Short mmCIF file of C-alpha atoms in Angstrom, two decimals:
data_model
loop_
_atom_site.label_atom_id
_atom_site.label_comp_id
_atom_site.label_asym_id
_atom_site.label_seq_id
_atom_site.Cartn_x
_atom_site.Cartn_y
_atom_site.Cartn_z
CA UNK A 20 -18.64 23.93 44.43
CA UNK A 21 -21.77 21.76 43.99
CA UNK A 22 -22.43 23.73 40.28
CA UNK A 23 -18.56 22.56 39.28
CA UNK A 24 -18.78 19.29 40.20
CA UNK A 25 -22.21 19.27 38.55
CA UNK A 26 -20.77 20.60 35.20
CA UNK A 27 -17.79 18.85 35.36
CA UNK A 28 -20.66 15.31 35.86
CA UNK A 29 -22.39 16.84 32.79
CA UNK A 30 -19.24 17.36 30.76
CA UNK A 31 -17.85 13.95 31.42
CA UNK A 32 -21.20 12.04 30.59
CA UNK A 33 -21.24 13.91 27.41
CA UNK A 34 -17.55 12.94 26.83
CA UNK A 35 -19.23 9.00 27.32
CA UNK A 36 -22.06 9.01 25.40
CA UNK A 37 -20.55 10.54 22.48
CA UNK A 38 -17.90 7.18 22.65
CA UNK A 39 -20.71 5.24 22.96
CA UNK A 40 -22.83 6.93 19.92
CA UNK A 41 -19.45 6.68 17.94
CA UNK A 42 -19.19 3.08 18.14
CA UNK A 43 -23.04 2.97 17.54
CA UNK A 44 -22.48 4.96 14.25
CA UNK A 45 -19.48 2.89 13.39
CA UNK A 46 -21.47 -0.52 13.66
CA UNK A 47 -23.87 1.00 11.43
CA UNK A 48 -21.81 2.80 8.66
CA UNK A 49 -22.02 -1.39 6.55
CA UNK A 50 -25.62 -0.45 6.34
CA UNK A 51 -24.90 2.88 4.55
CA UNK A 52 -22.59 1.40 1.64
CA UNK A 53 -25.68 -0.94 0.57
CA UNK A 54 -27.72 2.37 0.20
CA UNK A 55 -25.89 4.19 -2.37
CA UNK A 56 -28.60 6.28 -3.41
CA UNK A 57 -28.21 7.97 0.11
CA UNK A 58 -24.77 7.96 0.36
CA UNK A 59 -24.48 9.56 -2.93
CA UNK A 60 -27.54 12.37 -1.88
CA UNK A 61 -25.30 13.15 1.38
CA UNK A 62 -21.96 13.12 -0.64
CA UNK A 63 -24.09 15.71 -2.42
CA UNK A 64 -24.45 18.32 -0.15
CA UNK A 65 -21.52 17.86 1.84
CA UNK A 66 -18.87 17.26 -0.63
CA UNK A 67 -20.49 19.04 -4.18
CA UNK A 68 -21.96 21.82 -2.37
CA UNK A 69 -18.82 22.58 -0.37
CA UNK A 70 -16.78 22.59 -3.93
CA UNK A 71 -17.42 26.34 -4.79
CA UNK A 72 -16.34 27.64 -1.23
CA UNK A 73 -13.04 25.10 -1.48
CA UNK A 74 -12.05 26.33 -4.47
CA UNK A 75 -12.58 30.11 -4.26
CA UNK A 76 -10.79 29.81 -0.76
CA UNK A 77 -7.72 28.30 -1.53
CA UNK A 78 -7.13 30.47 -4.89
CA UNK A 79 -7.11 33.24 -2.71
CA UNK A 80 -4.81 31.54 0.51
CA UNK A 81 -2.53 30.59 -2.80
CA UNK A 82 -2.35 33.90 -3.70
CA UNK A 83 -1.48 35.95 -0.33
CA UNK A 84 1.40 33.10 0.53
CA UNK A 85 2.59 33.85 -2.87
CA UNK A 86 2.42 38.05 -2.14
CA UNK A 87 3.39 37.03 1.41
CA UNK A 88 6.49 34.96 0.65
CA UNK A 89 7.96 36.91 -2.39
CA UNK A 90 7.96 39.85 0.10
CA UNK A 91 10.35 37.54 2.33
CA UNK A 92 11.63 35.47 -0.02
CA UNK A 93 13.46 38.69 -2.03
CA UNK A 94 15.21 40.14 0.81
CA UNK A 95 17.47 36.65 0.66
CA UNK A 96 17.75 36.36 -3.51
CA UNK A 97 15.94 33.00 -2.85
CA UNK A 98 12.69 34.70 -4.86
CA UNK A 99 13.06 31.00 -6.80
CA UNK A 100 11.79 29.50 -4.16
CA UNK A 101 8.93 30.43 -4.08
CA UNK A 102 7.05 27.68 -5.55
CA UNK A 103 8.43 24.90 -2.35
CA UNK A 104 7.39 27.92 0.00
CA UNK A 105 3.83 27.63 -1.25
CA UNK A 106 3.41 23.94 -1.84
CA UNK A 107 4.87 22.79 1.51
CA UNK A 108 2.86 25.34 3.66
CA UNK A 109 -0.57 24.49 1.70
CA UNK A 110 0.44 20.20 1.42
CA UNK A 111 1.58 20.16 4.69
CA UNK A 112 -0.82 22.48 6.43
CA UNK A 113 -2.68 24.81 5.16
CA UNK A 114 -4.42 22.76 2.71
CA UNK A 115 -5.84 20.26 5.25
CA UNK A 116 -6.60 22.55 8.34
CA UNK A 117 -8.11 25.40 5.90
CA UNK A 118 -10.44 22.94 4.18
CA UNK A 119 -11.95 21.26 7.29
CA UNK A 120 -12.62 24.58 8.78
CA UNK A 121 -14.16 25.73 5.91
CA UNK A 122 -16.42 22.70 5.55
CA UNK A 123 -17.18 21.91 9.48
CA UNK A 124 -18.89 25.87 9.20
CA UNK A 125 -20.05 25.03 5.49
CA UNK A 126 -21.37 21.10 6.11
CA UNK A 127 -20.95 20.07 9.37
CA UNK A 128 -23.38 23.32 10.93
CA UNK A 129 -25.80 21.90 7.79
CA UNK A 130 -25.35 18.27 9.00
CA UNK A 131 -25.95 18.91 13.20
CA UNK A 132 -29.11 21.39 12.09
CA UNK A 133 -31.06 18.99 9.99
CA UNK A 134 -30.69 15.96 11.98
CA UNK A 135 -31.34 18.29 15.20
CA UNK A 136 -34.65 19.73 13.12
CA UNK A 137 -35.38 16.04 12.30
CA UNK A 138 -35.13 15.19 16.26
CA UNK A 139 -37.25 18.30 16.84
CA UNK A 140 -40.66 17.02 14.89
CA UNK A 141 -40.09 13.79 15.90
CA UNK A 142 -39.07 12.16 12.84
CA UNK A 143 -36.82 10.43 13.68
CA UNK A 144 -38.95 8.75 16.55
CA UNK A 145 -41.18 7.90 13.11
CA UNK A 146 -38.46 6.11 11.67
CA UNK A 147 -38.21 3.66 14.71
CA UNK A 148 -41.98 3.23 14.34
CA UNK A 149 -41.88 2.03 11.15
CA UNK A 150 -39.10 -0.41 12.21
CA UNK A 151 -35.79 1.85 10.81
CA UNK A 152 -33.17 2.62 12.23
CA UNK A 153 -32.42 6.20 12.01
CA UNK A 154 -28.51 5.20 12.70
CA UNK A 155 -28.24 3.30 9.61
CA UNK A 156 -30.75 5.40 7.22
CA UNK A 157 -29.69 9.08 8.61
CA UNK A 158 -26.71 8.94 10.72
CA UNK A 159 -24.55 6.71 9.13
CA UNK A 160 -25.09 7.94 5.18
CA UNK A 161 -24.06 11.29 5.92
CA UNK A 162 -20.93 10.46 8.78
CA UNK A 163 -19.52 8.44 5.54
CA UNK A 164 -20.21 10.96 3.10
CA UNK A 165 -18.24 13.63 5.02
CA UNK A 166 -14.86 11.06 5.68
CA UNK A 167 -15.09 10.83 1.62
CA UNK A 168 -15.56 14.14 1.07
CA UNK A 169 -13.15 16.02 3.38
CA UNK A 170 -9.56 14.59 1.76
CA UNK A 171 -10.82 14.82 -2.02
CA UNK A 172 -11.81 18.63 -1.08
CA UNK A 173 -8.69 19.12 0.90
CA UNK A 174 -6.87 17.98 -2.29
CA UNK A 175 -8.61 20.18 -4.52
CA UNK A 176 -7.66 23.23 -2.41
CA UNK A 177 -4.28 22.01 -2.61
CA UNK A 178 -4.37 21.49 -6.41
CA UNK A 179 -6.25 25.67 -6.68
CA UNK A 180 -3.81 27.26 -4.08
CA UNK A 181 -0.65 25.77 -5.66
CA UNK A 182 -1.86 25.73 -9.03
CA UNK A 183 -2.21 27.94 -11.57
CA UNK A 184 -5.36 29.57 -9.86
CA UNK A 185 -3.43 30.38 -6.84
CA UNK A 186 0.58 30.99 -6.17
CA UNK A 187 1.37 30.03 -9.63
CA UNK A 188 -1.01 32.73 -10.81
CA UNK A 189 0.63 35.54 -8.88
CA UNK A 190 3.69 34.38 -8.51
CA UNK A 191 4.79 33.38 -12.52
CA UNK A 192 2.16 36.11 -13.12
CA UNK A 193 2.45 38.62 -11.11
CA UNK A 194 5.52 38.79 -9.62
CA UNK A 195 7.73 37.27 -12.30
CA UNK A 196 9.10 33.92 -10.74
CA UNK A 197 10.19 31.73 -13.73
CA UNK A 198 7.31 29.39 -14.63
CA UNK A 199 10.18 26.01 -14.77
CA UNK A 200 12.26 27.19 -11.27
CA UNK A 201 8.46 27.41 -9.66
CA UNK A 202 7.39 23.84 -10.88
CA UNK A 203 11.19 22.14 -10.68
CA UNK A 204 11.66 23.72 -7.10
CA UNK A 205 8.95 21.96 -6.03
CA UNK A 206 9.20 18.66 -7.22
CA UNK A 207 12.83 18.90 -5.93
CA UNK A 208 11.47 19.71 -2.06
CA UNK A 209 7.91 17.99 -1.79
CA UNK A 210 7.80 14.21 -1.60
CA UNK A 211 5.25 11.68 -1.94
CA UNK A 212 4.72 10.82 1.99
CA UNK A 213 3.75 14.93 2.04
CA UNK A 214 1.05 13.59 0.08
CA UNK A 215 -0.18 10.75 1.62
CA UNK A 216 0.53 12.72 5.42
CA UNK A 217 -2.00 15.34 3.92
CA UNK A 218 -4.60 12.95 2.81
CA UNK A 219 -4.38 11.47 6.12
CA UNK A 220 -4.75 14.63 8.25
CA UNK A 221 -7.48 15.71 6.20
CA UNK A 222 -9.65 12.49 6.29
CA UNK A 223 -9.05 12.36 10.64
CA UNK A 224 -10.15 16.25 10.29
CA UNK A 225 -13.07 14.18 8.31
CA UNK A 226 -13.86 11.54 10.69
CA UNK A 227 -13.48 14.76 13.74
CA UNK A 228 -15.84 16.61 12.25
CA UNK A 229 -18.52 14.32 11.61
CA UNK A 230 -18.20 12.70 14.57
CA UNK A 231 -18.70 16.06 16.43
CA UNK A 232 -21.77 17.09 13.75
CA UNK A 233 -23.81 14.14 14.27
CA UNK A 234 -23.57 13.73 17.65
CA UNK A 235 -24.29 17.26 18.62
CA UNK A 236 -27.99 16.79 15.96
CA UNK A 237 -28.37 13.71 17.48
CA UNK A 238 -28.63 15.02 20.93
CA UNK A 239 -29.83 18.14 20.46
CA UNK A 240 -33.12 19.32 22.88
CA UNK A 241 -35.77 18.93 21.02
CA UNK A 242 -36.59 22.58 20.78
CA UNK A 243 -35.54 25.47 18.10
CA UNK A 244 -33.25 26.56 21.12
CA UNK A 245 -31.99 23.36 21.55
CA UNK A 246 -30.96 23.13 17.21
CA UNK A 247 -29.20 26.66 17.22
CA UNK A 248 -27.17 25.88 19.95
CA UNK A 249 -26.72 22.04 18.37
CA UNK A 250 -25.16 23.97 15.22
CA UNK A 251 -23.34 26.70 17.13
CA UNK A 252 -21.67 23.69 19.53
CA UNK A 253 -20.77 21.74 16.47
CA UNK A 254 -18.67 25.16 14.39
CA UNK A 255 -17.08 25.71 17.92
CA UNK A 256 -16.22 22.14 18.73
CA UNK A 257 -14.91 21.26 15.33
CA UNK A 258 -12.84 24.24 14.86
CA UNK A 259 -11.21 23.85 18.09
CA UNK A 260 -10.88 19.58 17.35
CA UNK A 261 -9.53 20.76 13.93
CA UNK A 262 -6.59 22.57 15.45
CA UNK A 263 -5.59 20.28 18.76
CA UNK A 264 -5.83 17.27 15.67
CA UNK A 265 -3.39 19.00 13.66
CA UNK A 266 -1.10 20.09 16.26
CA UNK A 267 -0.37 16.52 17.56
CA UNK A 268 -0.44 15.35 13.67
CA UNK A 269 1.91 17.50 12.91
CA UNK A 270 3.87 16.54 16.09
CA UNK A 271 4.01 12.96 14.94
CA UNK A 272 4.30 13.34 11.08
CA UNK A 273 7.08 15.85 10.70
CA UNK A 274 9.54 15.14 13.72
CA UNK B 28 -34.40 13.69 -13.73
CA UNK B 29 -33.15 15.32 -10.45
CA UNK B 30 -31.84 12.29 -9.47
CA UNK B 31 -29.98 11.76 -12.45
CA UNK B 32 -28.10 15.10 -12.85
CA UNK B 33 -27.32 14.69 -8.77
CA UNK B 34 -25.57 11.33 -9.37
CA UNK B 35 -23.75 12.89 -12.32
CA UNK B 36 -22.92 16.23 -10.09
CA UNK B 37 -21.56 13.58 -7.25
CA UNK B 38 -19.46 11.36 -9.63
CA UNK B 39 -18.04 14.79 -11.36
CA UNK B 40 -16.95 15.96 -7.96
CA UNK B 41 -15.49 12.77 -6.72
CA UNK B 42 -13.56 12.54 -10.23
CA UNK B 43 -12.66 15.83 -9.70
CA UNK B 44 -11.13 14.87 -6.26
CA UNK B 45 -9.07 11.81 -7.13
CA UNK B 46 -8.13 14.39 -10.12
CA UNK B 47 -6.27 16.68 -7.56
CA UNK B 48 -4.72 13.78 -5.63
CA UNK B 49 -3.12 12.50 -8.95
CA UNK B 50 -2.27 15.99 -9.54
CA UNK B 51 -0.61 16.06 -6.27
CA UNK B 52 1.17 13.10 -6.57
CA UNK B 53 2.79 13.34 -10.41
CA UNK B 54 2.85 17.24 -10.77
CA UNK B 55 3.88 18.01 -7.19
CA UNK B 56 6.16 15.42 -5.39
CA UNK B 57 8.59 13.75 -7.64
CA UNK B 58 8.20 10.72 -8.00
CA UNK B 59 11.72 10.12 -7.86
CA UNK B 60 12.42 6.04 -7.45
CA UNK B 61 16.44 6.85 -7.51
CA UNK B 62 17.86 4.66 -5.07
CA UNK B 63 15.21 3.64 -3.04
CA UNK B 64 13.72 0.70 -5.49
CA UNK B 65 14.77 -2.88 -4.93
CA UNK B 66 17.38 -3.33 -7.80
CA UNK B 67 20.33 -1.28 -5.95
CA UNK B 68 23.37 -2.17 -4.15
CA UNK B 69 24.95 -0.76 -0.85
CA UNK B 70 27.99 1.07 0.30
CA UNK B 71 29.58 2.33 2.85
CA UNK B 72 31.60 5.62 3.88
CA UNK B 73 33.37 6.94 6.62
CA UNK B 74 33.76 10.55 6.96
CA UNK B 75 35.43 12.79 10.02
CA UNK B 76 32.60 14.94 9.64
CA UNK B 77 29.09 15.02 7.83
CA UNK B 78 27.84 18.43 8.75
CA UNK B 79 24.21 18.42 7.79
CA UNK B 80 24.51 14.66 5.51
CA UNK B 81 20.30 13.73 6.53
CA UNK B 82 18.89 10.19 5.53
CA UNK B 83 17.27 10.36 2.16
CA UNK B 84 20.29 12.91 0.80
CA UNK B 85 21.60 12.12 -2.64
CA UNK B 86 24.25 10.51 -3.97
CA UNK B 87 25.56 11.95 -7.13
CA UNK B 88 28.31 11.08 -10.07
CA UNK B 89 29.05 14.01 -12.51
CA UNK B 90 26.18 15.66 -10.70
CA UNK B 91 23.61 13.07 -11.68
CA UNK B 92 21.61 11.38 -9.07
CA UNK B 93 22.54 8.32 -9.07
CA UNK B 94 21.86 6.94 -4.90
CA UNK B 95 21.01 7.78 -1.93
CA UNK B 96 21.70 7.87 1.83
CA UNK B 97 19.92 4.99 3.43
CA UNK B 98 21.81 5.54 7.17
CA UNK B 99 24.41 7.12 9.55
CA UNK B 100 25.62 5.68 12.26
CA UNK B 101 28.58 6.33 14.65
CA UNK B 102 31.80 3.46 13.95
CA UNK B 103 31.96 2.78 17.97
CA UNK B 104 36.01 2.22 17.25
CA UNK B 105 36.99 5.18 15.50
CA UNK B 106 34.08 7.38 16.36
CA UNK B 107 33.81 8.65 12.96
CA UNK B 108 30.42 8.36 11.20
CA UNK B 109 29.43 5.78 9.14
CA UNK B 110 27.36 6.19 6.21
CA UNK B 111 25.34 3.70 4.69
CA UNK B 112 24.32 4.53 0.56
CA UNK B 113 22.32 2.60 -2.07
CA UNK B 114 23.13 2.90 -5.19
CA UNK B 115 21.19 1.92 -8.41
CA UNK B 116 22.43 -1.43 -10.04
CA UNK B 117 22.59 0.34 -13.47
CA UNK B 118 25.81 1.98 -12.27
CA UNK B 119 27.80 -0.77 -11.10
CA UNK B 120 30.93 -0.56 -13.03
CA UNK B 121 32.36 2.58 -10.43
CA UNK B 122 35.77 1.50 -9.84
CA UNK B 123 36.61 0.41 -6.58
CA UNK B 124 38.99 3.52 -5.68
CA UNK B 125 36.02 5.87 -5.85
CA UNK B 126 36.08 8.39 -3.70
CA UNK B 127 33.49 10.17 -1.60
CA UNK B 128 33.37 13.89 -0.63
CA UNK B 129 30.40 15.91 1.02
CA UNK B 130 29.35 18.80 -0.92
CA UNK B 131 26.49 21.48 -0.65
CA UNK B 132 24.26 22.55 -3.02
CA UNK B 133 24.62 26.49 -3.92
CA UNK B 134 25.89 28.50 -0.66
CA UNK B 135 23.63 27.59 2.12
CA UNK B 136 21.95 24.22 0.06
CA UNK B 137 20.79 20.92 1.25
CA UNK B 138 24.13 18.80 1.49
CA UNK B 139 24.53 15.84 -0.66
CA UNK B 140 27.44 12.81 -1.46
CA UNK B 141 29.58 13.12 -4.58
CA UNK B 142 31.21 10.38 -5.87
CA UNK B 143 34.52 10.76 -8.38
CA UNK B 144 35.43 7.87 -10.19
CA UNK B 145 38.65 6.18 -9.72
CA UNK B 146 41.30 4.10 -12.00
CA UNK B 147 41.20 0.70 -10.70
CA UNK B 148 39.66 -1.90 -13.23
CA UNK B 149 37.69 -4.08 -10.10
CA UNK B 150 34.03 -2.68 -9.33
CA UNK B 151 32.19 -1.52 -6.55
CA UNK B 152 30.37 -4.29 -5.10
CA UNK B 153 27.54 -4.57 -2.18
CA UNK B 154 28.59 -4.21 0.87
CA UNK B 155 32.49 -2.31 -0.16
CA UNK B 156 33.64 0.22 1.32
CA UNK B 157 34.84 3.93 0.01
CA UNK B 158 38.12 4.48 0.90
CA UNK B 159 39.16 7.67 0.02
CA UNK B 160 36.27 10.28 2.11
CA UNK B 161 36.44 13.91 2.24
CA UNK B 162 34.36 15.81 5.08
CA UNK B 163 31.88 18.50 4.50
CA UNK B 164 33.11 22.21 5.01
CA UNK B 165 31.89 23.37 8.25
CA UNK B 166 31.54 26.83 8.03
CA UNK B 167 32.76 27.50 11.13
CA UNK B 168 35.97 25.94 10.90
CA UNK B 169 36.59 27.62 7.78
CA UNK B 170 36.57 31.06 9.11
CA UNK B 171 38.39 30.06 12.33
CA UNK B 172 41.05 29.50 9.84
CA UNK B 173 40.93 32.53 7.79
CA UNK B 174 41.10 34.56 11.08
CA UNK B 175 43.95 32.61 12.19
CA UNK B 176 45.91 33.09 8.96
CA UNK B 177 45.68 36.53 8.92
CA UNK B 178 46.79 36.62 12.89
CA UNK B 179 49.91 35.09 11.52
CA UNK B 180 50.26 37.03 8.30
CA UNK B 181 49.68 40.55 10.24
CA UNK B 182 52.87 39.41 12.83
#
């Protein structure tokens, strides 16, 4: 009894402090546009260095919906289709979930690890000697970087899995859909508030999973324990974040 | 030097990603303004039955798209529904006798107004009225007849 309540204390207080961190992060994030030079560094390895993994990824999700939903699609004569099957499932889903999965486990476990490590040997508790505040010159640099980065990379996997890389590869390819049906099927069915719905689940995916990736280095215990169990936390955390977000997203976007 | 070839790797990829968004945008979703820009002009309907009629369904002469459905409502004294259209002010010589039917695309298609053109000289204005409506086919109904004729015929 006296362990739950103590957990449930301990789960609650971490609940608080990571409000209170955000709003610390937030009041800091000014500081980080009027160091580009950072913010470009961070947009680095979170956004460049995820590219490769993005677009490999959703070539290859393009490709099974297209094997996937020919196989369906057939049985009904609607094999046409098969172009709006792909492009709504990837725009309206896929596409934003798939991508900030793939770069909470590719960035965000990078992000909680090095500012955990930094924690660790006390460098950060250098930076506030020499007068700096870690928020501003750490945090804040790479929080931004990863709101930027997550809807241009969700829209890149978007662009590979519907694109010519992806279905359009196997399915005109492959399978035989007719190259104009595939493209004019699917600027008859997808509109422009898809679009802009996908851009913003992606960049609230974003702003989840830095929030959860700099909080969890930020508070890490100081020990090599304490960092592997920052980065595991944060993977966990922002997968499961990732998936509740979308669900009520979804439940609000496409009623 | 390192710097230099990271700022070009970071402008590349955020290039790269407004790229894909334009992609998305013009190769994707159509950009398709019928209707819904500000030089239009609305009508109205009234139809028994709209089967699946949604807001945002087009409104077609000849096939082309030349509207779309802006509202339906319920008429609270004839309980039939009411639906609202916008049409695009290049096409405002339809003659005022128009008429309206509900029609589906292909078998089991998205449903969608189509307008026939009328004799009368005087032109559809804002705010008129179609008199002549024709319900969409409700499946249903349909074979309820079919079965009902061949009751009859087999007597």
């Amino acid at each position: 009894m006296n362990t739950l309540l103590t957990t449930l204390t301990a789960v609650f207080a971490g609940i608080g402090r990571a409000q209170f961190f955000l709003i610390n992060v937030l009041a800091a994030l000014p500081a980080a546009l009027t160091r580009p030079r950072i913010l470009a560094q961070q947009v680095h390895s979170v956004g460049v260095m995820s590219l490769i993994i993005v677009v490999l990824s959703g070539s290859f999700v393009g490709m099974v919906l297209a094997l996937q939903g020919f196989r369906t699609l057939v049985r009904f004569g609607a094999e046409e289709s098969l172009g709006v099957f792909v492009a709504l499932v990837i725009v309206r889903e896929l596409g934003p979930v798939v991508t900030a999965l793939l770069v909470a486990g590719r960035a965000g476990s990078a992000l909680a690890a090095e500012i955990g490590l930094m924690k660790a040997t006390d460098q950060l508790s250098a930076m506030e000697m020499m007068a700096t505040d870690p928020l501003k010159r750490v945090i804040a640099p790479r929080f931004l970087a990863m709101l930027i980065s997550m809807p241009l990379l969700s829209a890149i996997f978007s662009v590979m899995a519907i694109g010519i890389a992806g279905g359009h590869a196997v399915g005109v390819s492959l399978l035989g859909v007719d190259d104009g049906s595939y493209w004019g099927q699917i600027r008859a069915s997808v509109e422009v508030q898809d679009i802009v719905d996908s851009l913003i689940k992606s960049t609230l995916f974003g702003f989840a999973v830095a929030w959860i990736a700099v909080y969890q280095g930020y508070h890490a215990a100081p020990t090599s324990e304490g960092v592997s169990r920052a980065t595991t936390s944060t993977v966990v955390l922002s997968s499961l974040a990732i998936l509740a977000l979308d669900f009520v997203l979804t439940a609000f976007m496409f009623r | 030097m390192v710097n230099r070839s990271l700022e070009v790797l970071v402008g590349f990829f955020i290039c790269l990603g407004i790229a894909a968004i334009f992609v998305l945008t013009f190769r994707v979703a159509s950009l398709d303004t019928v209707g819904s820009g500000t030089d239009t002009y609305r009508i109205t309907g009234q139809f028994q039955n709209i089967g699946g009629l949604k807001q945002g369904s087009a409104v077609t002469l000849a096939g082309v798209r030349i509207g779309r459905v802006t509202q339906i409502s319920i008429d609270p004294h004839t309980f039939q529904a009411t639906v609202h259209m916008t049409i695009d002010r290049q096409y405002d010589n339809l003659p005022e006798d128009s008429s309206a039917s509900i029609l589906t695309a292909g078998l089991l298609g998205e449903q969608y107004i189509g307008l026939t053109p009328g004799g009368m000289p005087e032109p559809l204005t804002d705010g008129s009225e179609l008199m002549l409506t024709q319900s969409a086919l409700v499946l249903e109904n349909l074979i309820g007849q079919f079965l009902s004729n061949m009751a009859t015929q087999q007597e």
